[in-house]
PDB file of C-alpha atoms in Angstrom:
ATOM      1  CA  UNK A  13       0.000   0.000   0.000  1.00 82.00           C
ATOM      2  CA  UNK A  14       1.305   3.446  -0.940  1.00 92.00           C
ATOM      3  CA  UNK A  15       2.431   5.766   1.871  1.00 96.00           C
ATOM      4  CA  UNK A  16       4.197   9.106   2.116  1.00 97.00           C
ATOM      5  CA  UNK A  17       7.384   7.206   2.973  1.00 96.00           C
ATOM      6  CA  UNK A  18       7.153   4.975  -0.093  1.00 97.00           C
ATOM      7  CA  UNK A  19       6.395   7.908  -2.406  1.00 97.00           C
ATOM      8  CA  UNK A  20       9.266   9.926  -0.891  1.00 96.00           C
ATOM      9  CA  UNK A  21      11.615   6.976  -1.484  1.00 96.00           C
ATOM     10  CA  UNK A  22      10.420   6.722  -5.081  1.00 96.00           C
ATOM     11  CA  UNK A  23      10.907  10.484  -5.581  1.00 96.00           C
ATOM     12  CA  UNK A  24      14.598  10.203  -4.656  1.00 95.00           C
ATOM     13  CA  UNK A  25      15.229   8.796  -8.131  1.00 95.00           C
ATOM     14  CA  UNK A  26      12.996  11.260  -9.979  1.00 96.00           C
ATOM     15  CA  UNK A  27      14.060  12.149 -13.536  1.00 95.00           C
ATOM     16  CA  UNK A  28      10.692  13.534 -14.727  1.00 94.00           C
ATOM     17  CA  UNK A  29      12.314  16.852 -15.701  1.00 95.00           C
ATOM     18  CA  UNK A  30      15.949  17.932 -16.235  1.00 95.00           C
ATOM     19  CA  UNK A  31      16.268  19.739 -12.875  1.00 96.00           C
ATOM     20  CA  UNK A  32      17.519  16.574 -11.146  1.00 95.00           C
ATOM     21  CA  UNK A  33      20.778  16.771 -13.106  1.00 96.00           C
ATOM     22  CA  UNK A  34      22.162  19.842 -11.300  1.00 94.00           C
ATOM     23  CA  UNK A  35      20.378  19.549  -7.942  1.00 96.00           C
ATOM     24  CA  UNK A  36      22.025  17.808  -4.990  1.00 95.00           C
ATOM     25  CA  UNK A  37      18.948  15.733  -4.174  1.00 97.00           C
ATOM     26  CA  UNK A  38      15.182  15.513  -4.271  1.00 97.00           C
ATOM     27  CA  UNK A  39      13.617  17.550  -1.465  1.00 97.00           C
ATOM     28  CA  UNK A  40      10.322  15.869  -0.633  1.00 97.00           C
ATOM     29  CA  UNK A  41       7.682  17.183   1.757  1.00 97.00           C
ATOM     30  CA  UNK A  42       7.678  16.483   5.472  1.00 97.00           C
ATOM     31  CA  UNK A  43       5.077  16.303   8.186  1.00 97.00           C
ATOM     32  CA  UNK A  44       2.413  13.964   9.522  1.00 97.00           C
ATOM     33  CA  UNK A  45       0.287  11.862   7.169  1.00 97.00           C
ATOM     34  CA  UNK A  46      -2.815  13.086   9.002  1.00 96.00           C
ATOM     35  CA  UNK A  47      -1.938  16.795   8.775  1.00 97.00           C
ATOM     36  CA  UNK A  48      -4.954  19.116   8.722  1.00 96.00           C
ATOM     37  CA  UNK A  49      -3.131  21.631   6.542  1.00 98.00           C
ATOM     38  CA  UNK A  50      -0.582  21.340   3.732  1.00 98.00           C
ATOM     39  CA  UNK A  51       1.636  24.316   2.883  1.00 98.00           C
ATOM     40  CA  UNK A  52       3.037  24.289  -0.659  1.00 98.00           C
ATOM     41  CA  UNK A  53       6.004  26.485  -1.554  1.00 97.00           C
ATOM     42  CA  UNK A  54       7.743  26.986  -4.889  1.00 97.00           C
ATOM     43  CA  UNK A  55      10.897  24.848  -4.823  1.00 97.00           C
ATOM     44  CA  UNK A  56      13.817  24.058  -2.508  1.00 96.00           C
ATOM     45  CA  UNK A  57      16.385  26.800  -2.038  1.00 94.00           C
ATOM     46  CA  UNK A  58      20.136  26.388  -1.680  1.00 94.00           C
ATOM     47  CA  UNK A  59      20.052  25.256   1.975  1.00 94.00           C
ATOM     48  CA  UNK A  60      17.053  22.983   1.401  1.00 96.00           C
ATOM     49  CA  UNK A  61      18.871  21.375  -1.520  1.00 96.00           C
ATOM     50  CA  UNK A  62      21.887  20.699   0.673  1.00 95.00           C
ATOM     51  CA  UNK A  63      19.946  19.479   3.734  1.00 96.00           C
ATOM     52  CA  UNK A  64      17.198  17.602   1.879  1.00 96.00           C
ATOM     53  CA  UNK A  65      14.402  19.260   3.882  1.00 96.00           C
ATOM     54  CA  UNK A  66      11.855  21.923   2.894  1.00 97.00           C
ATOM     55  CA  UNK A  67      11.849  25.432   4.391  1.00 96.00           C
ATOM     56  CA  UNK A  68      15.044  25.290   6.439  1.00 95.00           C
ATOM     57  CA  UNK A  69      16.749  28.381   4.979  1.00 92.00           C
ATOM     58  CA  UNK A  70      16.150  32.104   5.676  1.00 93.00           C
ATOM     59  CA  UNK A  71      12.578  31.993   4.294  1.00 94.00           C
ATOM     60  CA  UNK A  72      11.933  28.936   6.442  1.00 95.00           C
ATOM     61  CA  UNK A  73      12.923  30.845   9.586  1.00 96.00           C
ATOM     62  CA  UNK A  74      10.417  33.615   8.780  1.00 97.00           C
ATOM     63  CA  UNK A  75       7.815  30.971   7.985  1.00 97.00           C
ATOM     64  CA  UNK A  76       8.413  29.179  11.319  1.00 97.00           C
ATOM     65  CA  UNK A  77       8.082  32.465  13.216  1.00 97.00           C
ATOM     66  CA  UNK A  78       4.829  33.342  11.436  1.00 98.00           C
ATOM     67  CA  UNK A  79       3.371  29.846  11.988  1.00 97.00           C
ATOM     68  CA  UNK A  80       4.148  30.100  15.706  1.00 97.00           C
ATOM     69  CA  UNK A  81       2.588  33.565  15.964  1.00 97.00           C
ATOM     70  CA  UNK A  82      -0.518  32.374  14.102  1.00 97.00           C
ATOM     71  CA  UNK A  83      -0.855  29.371  16.417  1.00 96.00           C
ATOM     72  CA  UNK A  84      -0.211  26.714  13.770  1.00 96.00           C
ATOM     73  CA  UNK A  85       2.210  24.061  15.091  1.00 93.00           C
ATOM     74  CA  UNK A  86       4.718  23.247  12.350  1.00 93.00           C
ATOM     75  CA  UNK A  87       4.876  19.633  13.481  1.00 92.00           C
ATOM     76  CA  UNK A  88       1.123  19.291  12.799  1.00 93.00           C
ATOM     77  CA  UNK A  89       1.383  20.704   9.272  1.00 97.00           C
ATOM     78  CA  UNK A  90       2.736  19.050   6.142  1.00 98.00           C
ATOM     79  CA  UNK A  91       5.192  21.262   4.279  1.00 98.00           C
ATOM     80  CA  UNK A  92       6.255  20.664   0.700  1.00 98.00           C
ATOM     81  CA  UNK A  93       7.063  22.392  -2.578  1.00 98.00           C
ATOM     82  CA  UNK A  94       5.478  22.422  -6.016  1.00 98.00           C
ATOM     83  CA  UNK A  95       8.869  21.472  -7.518  1.00 98.00           C
ATOM     84  CA  UNK A  96      11.123  19.035  -5.666  1.00 98.00           C
ATOM     85  CA  UNK A  97      14.532  19.948  -7.153  1.00 97.00           C
ATOM     86  CA  UNK A  98      16.459  23.214  -6.778  1.00 97.00           C
ATOM     87  CA  UNK A  99      16.600  25.282  -9.969  1.00 96.00           C
ATOM     88  CA  UNK A 100      19.459  27.769  -9.938  1.00 95.00           C
ATOM     89  CA  UNK A 101      21.981  29.760 -11.918  1.00 92.00           C
ATOM     90  CA  UNK A 102      25.623  29.545 -10.752  1.00 90.00           C
ATOM     91  CA  UNK A 103      27.233  32.908  -9.867  1.00 91.00           C
ATOM     92  CA  UNK A 104      30.792  32.211  -8.800  1.00 90.00           C
ATOM     93  CA  UNK A 105      30.539  30.060  -5.691  1.00 88.00           C
ATOM     94  CA  UNK A 106      26.894  30.998  -5.135  1.00 91.00           C
ATOM     95  CA  UNK A 107      23.801  29.374  -6.596  1.00 92.00           C
ATOM     96  CA  UNK A 108      21.052  31.886  -7.312  1.00 89.00           C
ATOM     97  CA  UNK A 109      17.426  30.797  -7.364  1.00 90.00           C
ATOM     98  CA  UNK A 110      15.661  30.610 -10.737  1.00 94.00           C
ATOM     99  CA  UNK A 111      11.880  30.316 -11.000  1.00 94.00           C
ATOM    100  CA  UNK A 112      10.645  26.945 -12.307  1.00 96.00           C
ATOM    101  CA  UNK A 113       8.906  27.069 -15.675  1.00 95.00           C
ATOM    102  CA  UNK A 114       5.483  25.653 -16.543  1.00 95.00           C
ATOM    103  CA  UNK A 115       6.931  22.399 -17.891  1.00 96.00           C
ATOM    104  CA  UNK A 116       8.874  21.769 -14.661  1.00 96.00           C
ATOM    105  CA  UNK A 117       5.854  22.626 -12.495  1.00 96.00           C
ATOM    106  CA  UNK A 118       3.593  20.337 -14.511  1.00 95.00           C
ATOM    107  CA  UNK A 119       6.062  17.425 -14.513  1.00 95.00           C
ATOM    108  CA  UNK A 120       6.464  17.674 -10.740  1.00 96.00           C
ATOM    109  CA  UNK A 121       2.712  17.863 -10.087  1.00 96.00           C
ATOM    110  CA  UNK A 122       2.801  14.060 -10.227  1.00 93.00           C
ATOM    111  CA  UNK A 123       4.450  14.069  -6.777  1.00 97.00           C
ATOM    112  CA  UNK A 124       2.350  16.891  -5.305  1.00 98.00           C
ATOM    113  CA  UNK A 125      -0.892  15.195  -6.352  1.00 97.00           C
ATOM    114  CA  UNK A 126       0.217  11.983  -4.676  1.00 97.00           C
ATOM    115  CA  UNK A 127       1.145  13.805  -1.452  1.00 98.00           C
ATOM    116  CA  UNK A 128      -2.264  15.498  -1.327  1.00 98.00           C
ATOM    117  CA  UNK A 129      -4.140  12.267  -2.142  1.00 97.00           C
ATOM    118  CA  UNK A 130      -2.432  10.481   0.749  1.00 97.00           C
ATOM    119  CA  UNK A 131      -2.849  13.286   3.296  1.00 97.00           C
ATOM    120  CA  UNK A 132      -6.310  14.571   2.289  1.00 96.00           C
ATOM    121  CA  UNK A 133      -5.863  17.849   4.216  1.00 97.00           C
ATOM    122  CA  UNK A 134      -8.759  20.042   5.245  1.00 96.00           C
ATOM    123  CA  UNK A 135      -6.908  23.029   3.811  1.00 97.00           C
ATOM    124  CA  UNK A 136      -4.071  23.521   1.323  1.00 98.00           C
ATOM    125  CA  UNK A 137      -2.127  26.788   1.340  1.00 98.00           C
ATOM    126  CA  UNK A 138      -0.296  28.021  -1.754  1.00 98.00           C
ATOM    127  CA  UNK A 139       2.765  30.042  -0.794  1.00 98.00           C
ATOM    128  CA  UNK A 140       3.338  32.189  -3.876  1.00 97.00           C
ATOM    129  CA  UNK A 141       2.454  32.155  -7.566  1.00 95.00           C
ATOM    130  CA  UNK A 142       4.277  28.937  -8.510  1.00 96.00           C
ATOM    131  CA  UNK A 143       2.463  26.944  -5.815  1.00 97.00           C
ATOM    132  CA  UNK A 144      -0.858  28.545  -6.781  1.00 97.00           C
ATOM    133  CA  UNK A 145      -0.248  27.598 -10.428  1.00 96.00           C
ATOM    134  CA  UNK A 146       0.658  24.027  -9.481  1.00 97.00           C
ATOM    135  CA  UNK A 147      -2.395  23.535  -7.274  1.00 97.00           C
ATOM    136  CA  UNK A 148      -4.984  25.244  -9.469  1.00 96.00           C
ATOM    137  CA  UNK A 149      -3.600  24.287 -12.881  1.00 94.00           C
ATOM    138  CA  UNK A 150      -3.722  27.896 -14.021  1.00 93.00           C
ATOM    139  CA  UNK A 151      -2.027  31.224 -13.233  1.00 91.00           C
ATOM    140  CA  UNK A 152      -3.601  33.025 -10.272  1.00 91.00           C
ATOM    141  CA  UNK A 153      -3.015  36.677  -9.408  1.00 90.00           C
ATOM    142  CA  UNK A 154      -1.832  36.667  -5.798  1.00 92.00           C
ATOM    143  CA  UNK A 155      -3.032  40.222  -5.174  1.00 90.00           C
ATOM    144  CA  UNK A 156      -6.593  39.356  -6.221  1.00 92.00           C
ATOM    145  CA  UNK A 157      -6.890  35.995  -4.462  1.00 94.00           C
ATOM    146  CA  UNK A 158      -4.737  36.132  -1.340  1.00 96.00           C
ATOM    147  CA  UNK A 159      -6.061  35.731   2.166  1.00 96.00           C
ATOM    148  CA  UNK A 160      -9.465  34.245   1.384  1.00 95.00           C
ATOM    149  CA  UNK A 161     -10.709  30.687   1.398  1.00 97.00           C
ATOM    150  CA  UNK A 162     -11.775  29.162  -1.915  1.00 96.00           C
ATOM    151  CA  UNK A 163     -11.407  25.938  -3.866  1.00 96.00           C
ATOM    152  CA  UNK A 164      -7.996  25.942  -5.545  1.00 95.00           C
ATOM    153  CA  UNK A 165      -9.219  22.975  -7.597  1.00 94.00           C
ATOM    154  CA  UNK A 166     -12.249  20.673  -7.315  1.00 93.00           C
ATOM    155  CA  UNK A 167     -12.384  19.236  -3.775  1.00 93.00           C
ATOM    156  CA  UNK A 168      -9.234  21.163  -2.791  1.00 96.00           C
ATOM    157  CA  UNK A 169     -10.217  23.955  -0.377  1.00 97.00           C
ATOM    158  CA  UNK A 170      -7.398  26.329   0.251  1.00 97.00           C
ATOM    159  CA  UNK A 171      -5.912  29.773   0.441  1.00 98.00           C
ATOM    160  CA  UNK A 172      -3.279  31.690  -1.498  1.00 98.00           C
ATOM    161  CA  UNK A 173      -0.696  33.955   0.109  1.00 98.00           C
ATOM    162  CA  UNK A 174       2.794  35.200  -0.660  1.00 97.00           C
ATOM    163  CA  UNK A 175       5.898  33.067  -0.365  1.00 97.00           C
ATOM    164  CA  UNK A 176       7.809  33.969   2.820  1.00 97.00           C
ATOM    165  CA  UNK A 177      10.948  34.579   0.728  1.00 95.00           C
ATOM    166  CA  UNK A 178       9.209  37.666  -0.707  1.00 95.00           C
ATOM    167  CA  UNK A 179       9.380  39.238   2.757  1.00 96.00           C
ATOM    168  CA  UNK A 180      13.173  38.934   2.663  1.00 93.00           C
ATOM    169  CA  UNK A 181      13.269  41.028  -0.498  1.00 93.00           C
ATOM    170  CA  UNK A 182      11.437  44.045   0.975  1.00 95.00           C
ATOM    171  CA  UNK A 183      14.272  46.544   1.488  1.00 91.00           C
ATOM    172  CA  UNK A 184      12.531  49.109   3.718  1.00 94.00           C
ATOM    173  CA  UNK A 185      12.134  47.980   7.378  1.00 94.00           C
ATOM    174  CA  UNK A 186       8.731  49.671   7.738  1.00 95.00           C
ATOM    175  CA  UNK A 187       7.422  48.122   4.541  1.00 96.00           C
ATOM    176  CA  UNK A 188       8.844  44.751   5.625  1.00 96.00           C
ATOM    177  CA  UNK A 189       6.913  44.947   8.912  1.00 96.00           C
ATOM    178  CA  UNK A 190       3.702  45.695   7.005  1.00 97.00           C
ATOM    179  CA  UNK A 191       4.338  42.824   4.578  1.00 97.00           C
ATOM    180  CA  UNK A 192       4.968  40.452   7.492  1.00 98.00           C
ATOM    181  CA  UNK A 193       1.773  41.614   9.226  1.00 98.00           C
ATOM    182  CA  UNK A 194      -0.213  40.940   6.021  1.00 97.00           C
ATOM    183  CA  UNK A 195       1.326  37.448   5.786  1.00 98.00           C
ATOM    184  CA  UNK A 196       0.453  36.812   9.431  1.00 98.00           C
ATOM    185  CA  UNK A 197      -3.130  37.939   8.754  1.00 98.00           C
ATOM    186  CA  UNK A 198      -3.382  35.333   5.971  1.00 98.00           C
ATOM    187  CA  UNK A 199      -2.078  32.619   8.297  1.00 98.00           C
ATOM    188  CA  UNK A 200      -4.625  33.694  10.929  1.00 97.00           C
ATOM    189  CA  UNK A 201      -7.386  32.928   8.385  1.00 97.00           C
ATOM    190  CA  UNK A 202      -5.858  29.456   8.005  1.00 97.00           C
ATOM    191  CA  UNK A 203      -5.663  28.954  11.789  1.00 96.00           C
ATOM    192  CA  UNK A 204      -9.294  30.053  12.250  1.00 95.00           C
ATOM    193  CA  UNK A 205     -10.508  27.757   9.464  1.00 94.00           C
ATOM    194  CA  UNK A 206      -8.669  24.789  10.989  1.00 92.00           C
ATOM    195  CA  UNK A 207     -10.126  25.516  14.435  1.00 87.00           C
ATOM    196  CA  UNK A 208     -13.656  25.730  13.028  1.00 69.00           C
ATOM    197  CA  UNK A 209     -13.272  22.490  11.058  1.00 59.00           C
ATOM    198  CA  UNK A 210     -12.136  20.330  13.997  1.00 55.00           C
TER     199      UNK A 210
END
């Protein structure tokens, strides 16, 4: 019988798109099989690629802080990415993030669909445009859809918000605080919905 562990083991050898060639490893999702909520990001970053775990870099630290403030225990959520291999451009010794294209997102949806089918969460949260595209099968404007509950796809209730990495790119401290507060407000909607659905 298929389980998250068996699918994760299968994903280690994934060659469904060319991204596996340059990445260190497949970064599969993590969390309990009975999670009430699944958070879907874009793709692993440099640190995630090296450690083999999702959301462990700088964006992951902001995400952890926001989850805690919203009252969502990370160990009760399942956290994954739309694309399981790190896509990057080398710049000297650094590897700079590159956004996955539609082909890569669609090829990796095979894994995301299997994760969601096994977990059957009450709510699925798209963190950013790539995750929203992967979950809904079409481009979604974050500004028009964020922070409200709706069906991302048939029988897939969810919510769209920004990716926590976007908060790192806000240069002005005041604007960064406002952006973080807006992200926290979105997570509060998630927390309330999970409380009401228990």
